[in-house]
Amino acid sequence: MFPELQSERLILRDFRESDFDVHNAFLNDFDVSKMLTVVPHPYTKDDGEWWFDHCRTTPHSEEINWVIDNGEGLVGVIGIRNVSTTPHLGYWLAKSAWGKGYASEATNMICNYVFNRMNALAMNTGLFTINPKSLNVLQKNGFEITGETKEKNRARGDIEMDYTTVTLTKDRWQSMQAIAA
Ligand SMILES: CC(C)(COP(=O)(O)OP(=O)(O)OC[C@H]1O[C@@H](n2cnc3c(N)ncnc32)[C@H](O)[C@@H]1OP(=O)(O)O)[C@@H](O)C(=O)NCCC(=O)NCCS
């Protein structure tokens, strides 16, 4: 069964066929894809079909991808891969949904899921170093910088760019929750 999650403002849910056109339109925005590692630009219908099929057929023991729904429909996507080892987080929001706290709220929901329900010991991710908005989302949720490396950026034609790696341990997450309570 799909692990749907809910907060005050957001539902993190499975993809529906009715999300297809809006998903593809939002991801065909270079301002979104230029900060992601593997999303091409332009983003075509075939790319969307590949992604929806990937989400449908990949076991949740390997990867889980949630639609971020604000009650009016899809406004972004958040997911974890390497589910059975150390989960690796990824997310994006449609530009029209930036600046409302949705990414921080959705990240908080995934941290809760990963540490309190899956019992993972740590979660990793990374961001292109020119992406302070994403670092802000991650640091607000307790992630700490672990290093600098290089990653290819598909939307920009596979150029290598500086990439900051970050991690959040279960211990740190739980102590932050205890302070907030
Ligand atoms: C990265 C990305 C998701 C960040 O989006 P964002 O809108 O800046 O992040 P949030 O949704 O958490 O919103 C945070 C801002 O909303 C504001 N906000 C407004 N209302 C709010 C509310 N009710 N609650 C919380 N924050 C609120 C906050 O002030 C906050 O900004 P601040 O921390 O600078 O003060 C977005 O820029 C994006 O999708 N970029 C392209 C793809 C990408 O970079 N993905 C990540 C790859 S690593």
mmCIF file of C-alpha atoms and ligand atoms in Angstrom:
data_model
loop_
_atom_site.group_PDB
_atom_site.id
_atom_site.type_symbol
_atom_site.label_atom_id
_atom_site.label_comp_id
_atom_site.label_asym_id
_atom_site.label_seq_id
_atom_site.Cartn_x
_atom_site.Cartn_y
_atom_site.Cartn_z
ATOM 1 C CA MET A 1 0.000 0.000 0.000
ATOM 2 C CA PHE A 2 1.236 3.492 -0.818
ATOM 3 C CA PRO A 3 2.441 5.343 2.330
ATOM 4 C CA GLU A 4 0.313 8.493 2.038
ATOM 5 C CA LEU A 5 1.273 11.215 4.521
ATOM 6 C CA GLN A 6 -0.664 14.269 5.665
ATOM 7 C CA SER A 7 0.124 17.555 7.420
ATOM 8 C CA GLU A 8 -1.987 20.621 8.108
ATOM 9 C CA ARG A 9 -1.521 22.006 4.577
ATOM 10 C CA LEU A 10 -0.158 19.141 2.465
ATOM 11 C CA ILE A 11 -0.960 15.622 1.370
ATOM 12 C CA LEU A 12 1.969 13.533 0.157
ATOM 13 C CA ARG A 13 0.309 10.962 -2.092
ATOM 14 C CA ASP A 14 0.785 8.574 -5.007
ATOM 15 C CA PHE A 15 0.753 9.812 -8.625
ATOM 16 C CA ARG A 16 -2.538 9.796 -10.574
ATOM 17 C CA GLU A 17 -2.965 9.863 -14.344
ATOM 18 C CA SER A 18 -4.685 13.248 -13.899
ATOM 19 C CA ASP A 19 -1.369 14.682 -12.568
ATOM 20 C CA PHE A 20 0.412 13.927 -15.858
ATOM 21 C CA ASP A 21 -0.040 17.172 -17.819
ATOM 22 C CA VAL A 22 0.482 19.526 -14.897
ATOM 23 C CA HIS A 23 3.538 17.537 -13.716
ATOM 24 C CA ASN A 24 5.142 17.786 -17.147
ATOM 25 C CA ALA A 25 4.325 21.486 -17.520
ATOM 26 C CA PHE A 26 5.827 22.362 -14.108
ATOM 27 C CA LEU A 27 8.976 20.341 -14.793
ATOM 28 C CA ASN A 28 9.413 21.893 -18.225
ATOM 29 C CA ASP A 29 10.507 25.080 -16.412
ATOM 30 C CA PHE A 30 14.285 25.548 -16.691
ATOM 31 C CA ASP A 31 14.298 27.439 -13.363
ATOM 32 C CA VAL A 32 13.226 24.137 -11.759
ATOM 33 C CA SER A 33 15.199 21.577 -13.788
ATOM 34 C CA LYS A 34 18.458 23.566 -13.790
ATOM 35 C CA MET A 35 18.800 22.770 -10.050
ATOM 36 C CA LEU A 36 18.160 19.013 -10.477
ATOM 37 C CA THR A 37 20.762 16.412 -11.461
ATOM 38 C CA VAL A 38 18.984 14.140 -13.950
ATOM 39 C CA VAL A 39 15.941 16.012 -15.275
ATOM 40 C CA PRO A 40 16.293 17.007 -18.945
ATOM 41 C CA HIS A 41 15.316 20.332 -20.474
ATOM 42 C CA PRO A 42 13.074 20.645 -22.400
ATOM 43 C CA TYR A 43 10.948 18.102 -20.513
ATOM 44 C CA THR A 44 8.869 16.172 -23.029
ATOM 45 C CA LYS A 45 5.766 13.968 -22.845
ATOM 46 C CA ASP A 46 8.074 10.947 -23.309
ATOM 47 C CA ASP A 47 10.115 12.056 -20.275
ATOM 48 C CA GLY A 48 6.905 12.274 -18.248
ATOM 49 C CA GLU A 49 5.801 8.826 -19.451
ATOM 50 C CA TRP A 50 9.173 7.383 -18.417
ATOM 51 C CA TRP A 51 8.839 8.946 -14.943
ATOM 52 C CA PHE A 52 5.226 7.861 -14.331
ATOM 53 C CA ASP A 53 6.091 4.324 -15.447
ATOM 54 C CA HIS A 54 9.200 4.368 -13.210
ATOM 55 C CA CYS A 55 7.097 5.399 -10.186
ATOM 56 C CA ARG A 56 4.486 2.718 -10.986
ATOM 57 C CA THR A 57 6.953 -0.142 -11.382
ATOM 58 C CA THR A 58 9.744 0.554 -8.864
ATOM 59 C CA PRO A 59 9.260 -1.357 -5.577
ATOM 60 C CA HIS A 60 8.794 0.843 -2.512
ATOM 61 C CA SER A 61 11.591 -1.132 -0.872
ATOM 62 C CA GLU A 62 13.900 0.693 -3.350
ATOM 63 C CA GLU A 63 12.361 4.092 -3.985
ATOM 64 C CA ILE A 64 9.240 6.053 -3.012
ATOM 65 C CA ASN A 65 8.087 9.199 -4.807
ATOM 66 C CA TRP A 66 5.244 11.312 -3.443
ATOM 67 C CA VAL A 67 3.184 13.996 -5.162
ATOM 68 C CA ILE A 68 3.147 17.151 -3.006
ATOM 69 C CA ASP A 69 -0.538 18.152 -3.099
ATOM 70 C CA ASN A 70 -1.674 21.393 -1.412
ATOM 71 C CA GLY A 71 -5.349 20.481 -1.683
ATOM 72 C CA GLU A 72 -5.631 22.017 -5.144
ATOM 73 C CA GLY A 73 -3.518 19.394 -6.892
ATOM 74 C CA LEU A 74 0.123 18.625 -7.610
ATOM 75 C CA VAL A 75 2.522 21.456 -6.728
ATOM 76 C CA GLY A 76 5.720 19.387 -6.646
ATOM 77 C CA VAL A 77 7.321 16.035 -5.991
ATOM 78 C CA ILE A 78 9.402 14.650 -3.116
ATOM 79 C CA GLY A 79 11.050 11.247 -2.972
ATOM 80 C CA ILE A 80 13.598 8.948 -1.396
ATOM 81 C CA ARG A 81 15.800 6.399 -3.116
ATOM 82 C CA ASN A 82 18.161 3.848 -1.508
ATOM 83 C CA VAL A 83 15.204 3.139 0.788
ATOM 84 C CA SER A 84 16.635 -0.051 2.285
ATOM 85 C CA THR A 85 20.079 1.419 3.105
ATOM 86 C CA THR A 86 20.600 5.149 3.734
ATOM 87 C CA PRO A 87 17.696 7.005 2.098
ATOM 88 C CA HIS A 88 18.607 9.788 -0.323
ATOM 89 C CA LEU A 89 16.137 12.680 -0.520
ATOM 90 C CA GLY A 90 15.112 14.685 -3.593
ATOM 91 C CA TYR A 91 12.370 17.263 -4.242
ATOM 92 C CA TRP A 92 11.142 20.076 -6.453
ATOM 93 C CA LEU A 93 8.277 22.570 -6.362
ATOM 94 C CA ALA A 94 6.534 24.365 -9.231
ATOM 95 C CA LYS A 95 7.759 27.967 -9.334
ATOM 96 C CA SER A 96 4.244 29.213 -8.452
ATOM 97 C CA ALA A 97 4.506 27.258 -5.160
ATOM 98 C CA TRP A 98 7.836 28.714 -3.995
ATOM 99 C CA GLY A 99 8.014 30.922 -0.896
ATOM 100 C CA LYS A 100 5.121 29.291 0.986
ATOM 101 C CA GLY A 101 7.086 26.837 3.126
ATOM 102 C CA TYR A 102 5.785 23.765 1.244
ATOM 103 C CA ALA A 103 9.227 22.245 0.598
ATOM 104 C CA SER A 104 10.292 22.604 4.243
ATOM 105 C CA GLU A 105 6.971 21.134 5.411
ATOM 106 C CA ALA A 106 7.171 18.190 2.991
ATOM 107 C CA THR A 107 10.812 17.544 3.958
ATOM 108 C CA ASN A 108 9.799 17.524 7.619
ATOM 109 C CA MET A 109 7.099 14.929 6.832
ATOM 110 C CA ILE A 110 9.629 12.703 5.043
ATOM 111 C CA CYS A 111 12.127 13.014 7.934
ATOM 112 C CA ASN A 112 9.379 11.901 10.287
ATOM 113 C CA TYR A 113 8.547 8.966 8.008
ATOM 114 C CA VAL A 114 12.176 7.911 7.509
ATOM 115 C CA PHE A 115 13.247 8.139 11.159
ATOM 116 C CA ASN A 116 10.084 7.276 13.069
ATOM 117 C CA ARG A 117 8.437 4.755 10.737
ATOM 118 C CA MET A 118 11.237 3.265 8.617
ATOM 119 C CA ASN A 119 13.764 3.508 11.467
ATOM 120 C CA ALA A 120 16.615 4.596 9.199
ATOM 121 C CA LEU A 121 19.717 5.841 11.025
ATOM 122 C CA ALA A 122 20.513 8.685 8.608
ATOM 123 C CA MET A 123 19.278 10.371 5.441
ATOM 124 C CA ASN A 124 21.541 11.941 2.820
ATOM 125 C CA THR A 125 21.109 14.339 -0.033
ATOM 126 C CA GLY A 126 22.960 17.048 -1.922
ATOM 127 C CA LEU A 127 22.410 20.236 -3.859
ATOM 128 C CA PHE A 128 24.167 22.266 -6.489
ATOM 129 C CA THR A 129 26.191 24.751 -4.471
ATOM 130 C CA ILE A 130 24.506 27.658 -6.317
ATOM 131 C CA ASN A 131 21.137 26.639 -4.777
ATOM 132 C CA PRO A 132 20.810 28.462 -1.413
ATOM 133 C CA LYS A 133 17.013 27.990 -1.370
ATOM 134 C CA SER A 134 17.464 24.231 -1.153
ATOM 135 C CA LEU A 135 20.231 24.483 1.463
ATOM 136 C CA ASN A 136 17.826 26.643 3.502
ATOM 137 C CA VAL A 137 15.101 23.956 3.322
ATOM 138 C CA LEU A 138 17.543 21.264 4.408
ATOM 139 C CA GLN A 139 19.261 23.230 7.186
ATOM 140 C CA LYS A 140 15.886 24.237 8.655
ATOM 141 C CA ASN A 141 15.212 20.499 8.954
ATOM 142 C CA GLY A 142 18.578 19.826 10.617
ATOM 143 C CA PHE A 143 20.704 18.577 7.698
ATOM 144 C CA GLU A 144 24.421 19.384 8.044
ATOM 145 C CA ILE A 145 26.999 19.866 5.296
ATOM 146 C CA THR A 146 29.343 16.887 4.931
ATOM 147 C CA GLY A 147 31.398 17.848 1.892
ATOM 148 C CA GLU A 148 31.792 19.238 -1.602
ATOM 149 C CA THR A 149 31.966 17.226 -4.803
ATOM 150 C CA LYS A 150 31.032 17.562 -8.483
ATOM 151 C CA GLU A 151 27.815 16.361 -10.140
ATOM 152 C CA LYS A 152 26.602 16.490 -13.716
ATOM 153 C CA ASN A 153 23.597 18.657 -14.504
ATOM 154 C CA ARG A 154 21.483 17.181 -17.291
ATOM 155 C CA ALA A 155 19.277 20.219 -17.989
ATOM 156 C CA ARG A 156 22.403 22.324 -18.578
ATOM 157 C CA GLY A 157 23.835 19.779 -21.032
ATOM 158 C CA ASP A 158 25.619 17.451 -18.599
ATOM 159 C CA ILE A 159 28.099 20.070 -17.402
ATOM 160 C CA GLU A 160 29.855 19.294 -14.097
ATOM 161 C CA MET A 161 28.994 21.666 -11.274
ATOM 162 C CA ASP A 162 29.969 22.107 -7.625
ATOM 163 C CA TYR A 163 27.696 20.021 -5.432
ATOM 164 C CA THR A 164 27.326 20.187 -1.638
ATOM 165 C CA THR A 165 26.536 16.950 0.196
ATOM 166 C CA VAL A 166 24.464 16.992 3.400
ATOM 167 C CA THR A 167 23.246 14.471 5.939
ATOM 168 C CA LEU A 168 20.793 14.220 8.828
ATOM 169 C CA THR A 169 21.151 11.532 11.484
ATOM 170 C CA LYS A 170 18.245 9.997 13.367
ATOM 171 C CA ASP A 171 19.886 11.100 16.657
ATOM 172 C CA ARG A 172 20.023 14.733 15.530
ATOM 173 C CA TRP A 173 16.463 14.619 14.179
ATOM 174 C CA GLN A 174 15.112 13.159 17.407
ATOM 175 C CA SER A 175 16.961 15.656 19.602
ATOM 176 C CA MET A 176 15.590 18.519 17.456
ATOM 177 C CA GLN A 177 12.069 17.099 17.868
ATOM 178 C CA ALA A 178 12.552 16.882 21.634
ATOM 179 C CA ILE A 179 13.638 20.553 21.787
ATOM 180 C CA ALA A 180 10.673 21.631 19.614
ATOM 181 C CA ALA A 181 8.152 19.699 21.767
HETATM 182 C C1 LIG B 1 14.389 24.262 -3.620
HETATM 183 C C2 LIG B 1 12.950 24.720 -3.564
HETATM 184 C C3 LIG B 1 12.031 23.520 -3.350
HETATM 185 C C4 LIG B 1 12.837 25.679 -2.382
HETATM 186 O O1 LIG B 1 11.574 26.291 -2.405
HETATM 187 P P1 LIG B 1 11.191 27.398 -1.325
HETATM 188 O O2 LIG B 1 9.869 27.891 -1.698
HETATM 189 O O3 LIG B 1 12.322 28.357 -1.180
HETATM 190 O O4 LIG B 1 11.151 26.557 0.025
HETATM 191 P P2 LIG B 1 9.890 26.395 0.970
HETATM 192 O O5 LIG B 1 8.739 25.877 0.201
HETATM 193 O O6 LIG B 1 10.314 25.622 2.139
HETATM 194 O O7 LIG B 1 9.545 27.904 1.350
HETATM 195 C C5 LIG B 1 10.420 28.601 2.202
HETATM 196 C C6 LIG B 1 10.041 30.032 2.296
HETATM 197 O O8 LIG B 1 8.629 30.197 2.372
HETATM 198 C C7 LIG B 1 8.358 31.275 3.267
HETATM 199 N N1 LIG B 1 7.031 31.011 3.865
HETATM 200 C C8 LIG B 1 5.909 31.676 3.532
HETATM 201 N N2 LIG B 1 4.871 31.168 4.214
HETATM 202 C C9 LIG B 1 5.350 30.185 4.993
HETATM 203 C C10 LIG B 1 4.747 29.302 5.931
HETATM 204 N N3 LIG B 1 3.437 29.323 6.182
HETATM 205 N N4 LIG B 1 5.528 28.391 6.553
HETATM 206 C C11 LIG B 1 6.839 28.346 6.308
HETATM 207 N N5 LIG B 1 7.474 29.167 5.436
HETATM 208 C C12 LIG B 1 6.727 30.080 4.773
HETATM 209 C C13 LIG B 1 9.459 31.274 4.272
HETATM 210 O O9 LIG B 1 9.723 32.591 4.655
HETATM 211 C C14 LIG B 1 10.606 30.594 3.576
HETATM 212 O O10 LIG B 1 11.634 31.462 3.193
HETATM 213 P P3 LIG B 1 12.835 31.789 4.235
HETATM 214 O O11 LIG B 1 13.224 30.524 4.895
HETATM 215 O O12 LIG B 1 13.889 32.363 3.354
HETATM 216 O O13 LIG B 1 12.273 32.757 5.192
HETATM 217 C C15 LIG B 1 12.517 25.444 -4.867
HETATM 218 O O14 LIG B 1 13.323 26.587 -5.031
HETATM 219 C C16 LIG B 1 12.671 24.553 -6.097
HETATM 220 O O15 LIG B 1 11.830 23.695 -6.361
HETATM 221 N N6 LIG B 1 13.743 24.788 -6.872
HETATM 222 C C17 LIG B 1 14.020 24.033 -8.087
HETATM 223 C C18 LIG B 1 14.287 22.563 -7.815
HETATM 224 C C19 LIG B 1 15.289 22.363 -6.693
HETATM 225 O O16 LIG B 1 16.180 23.172 -6.483
HETATM 226 N N7 LIG B 1 15.144 21.239 -5.983
HETATM 227 C C20 LIG B 1 16.068 20.885 -4.919
HETATM 228 C C21 LIG B 1 17.276 20.238 -5.499
HETATM 229 S S1 LIG B 1 18.501 19.987 -4.250
#
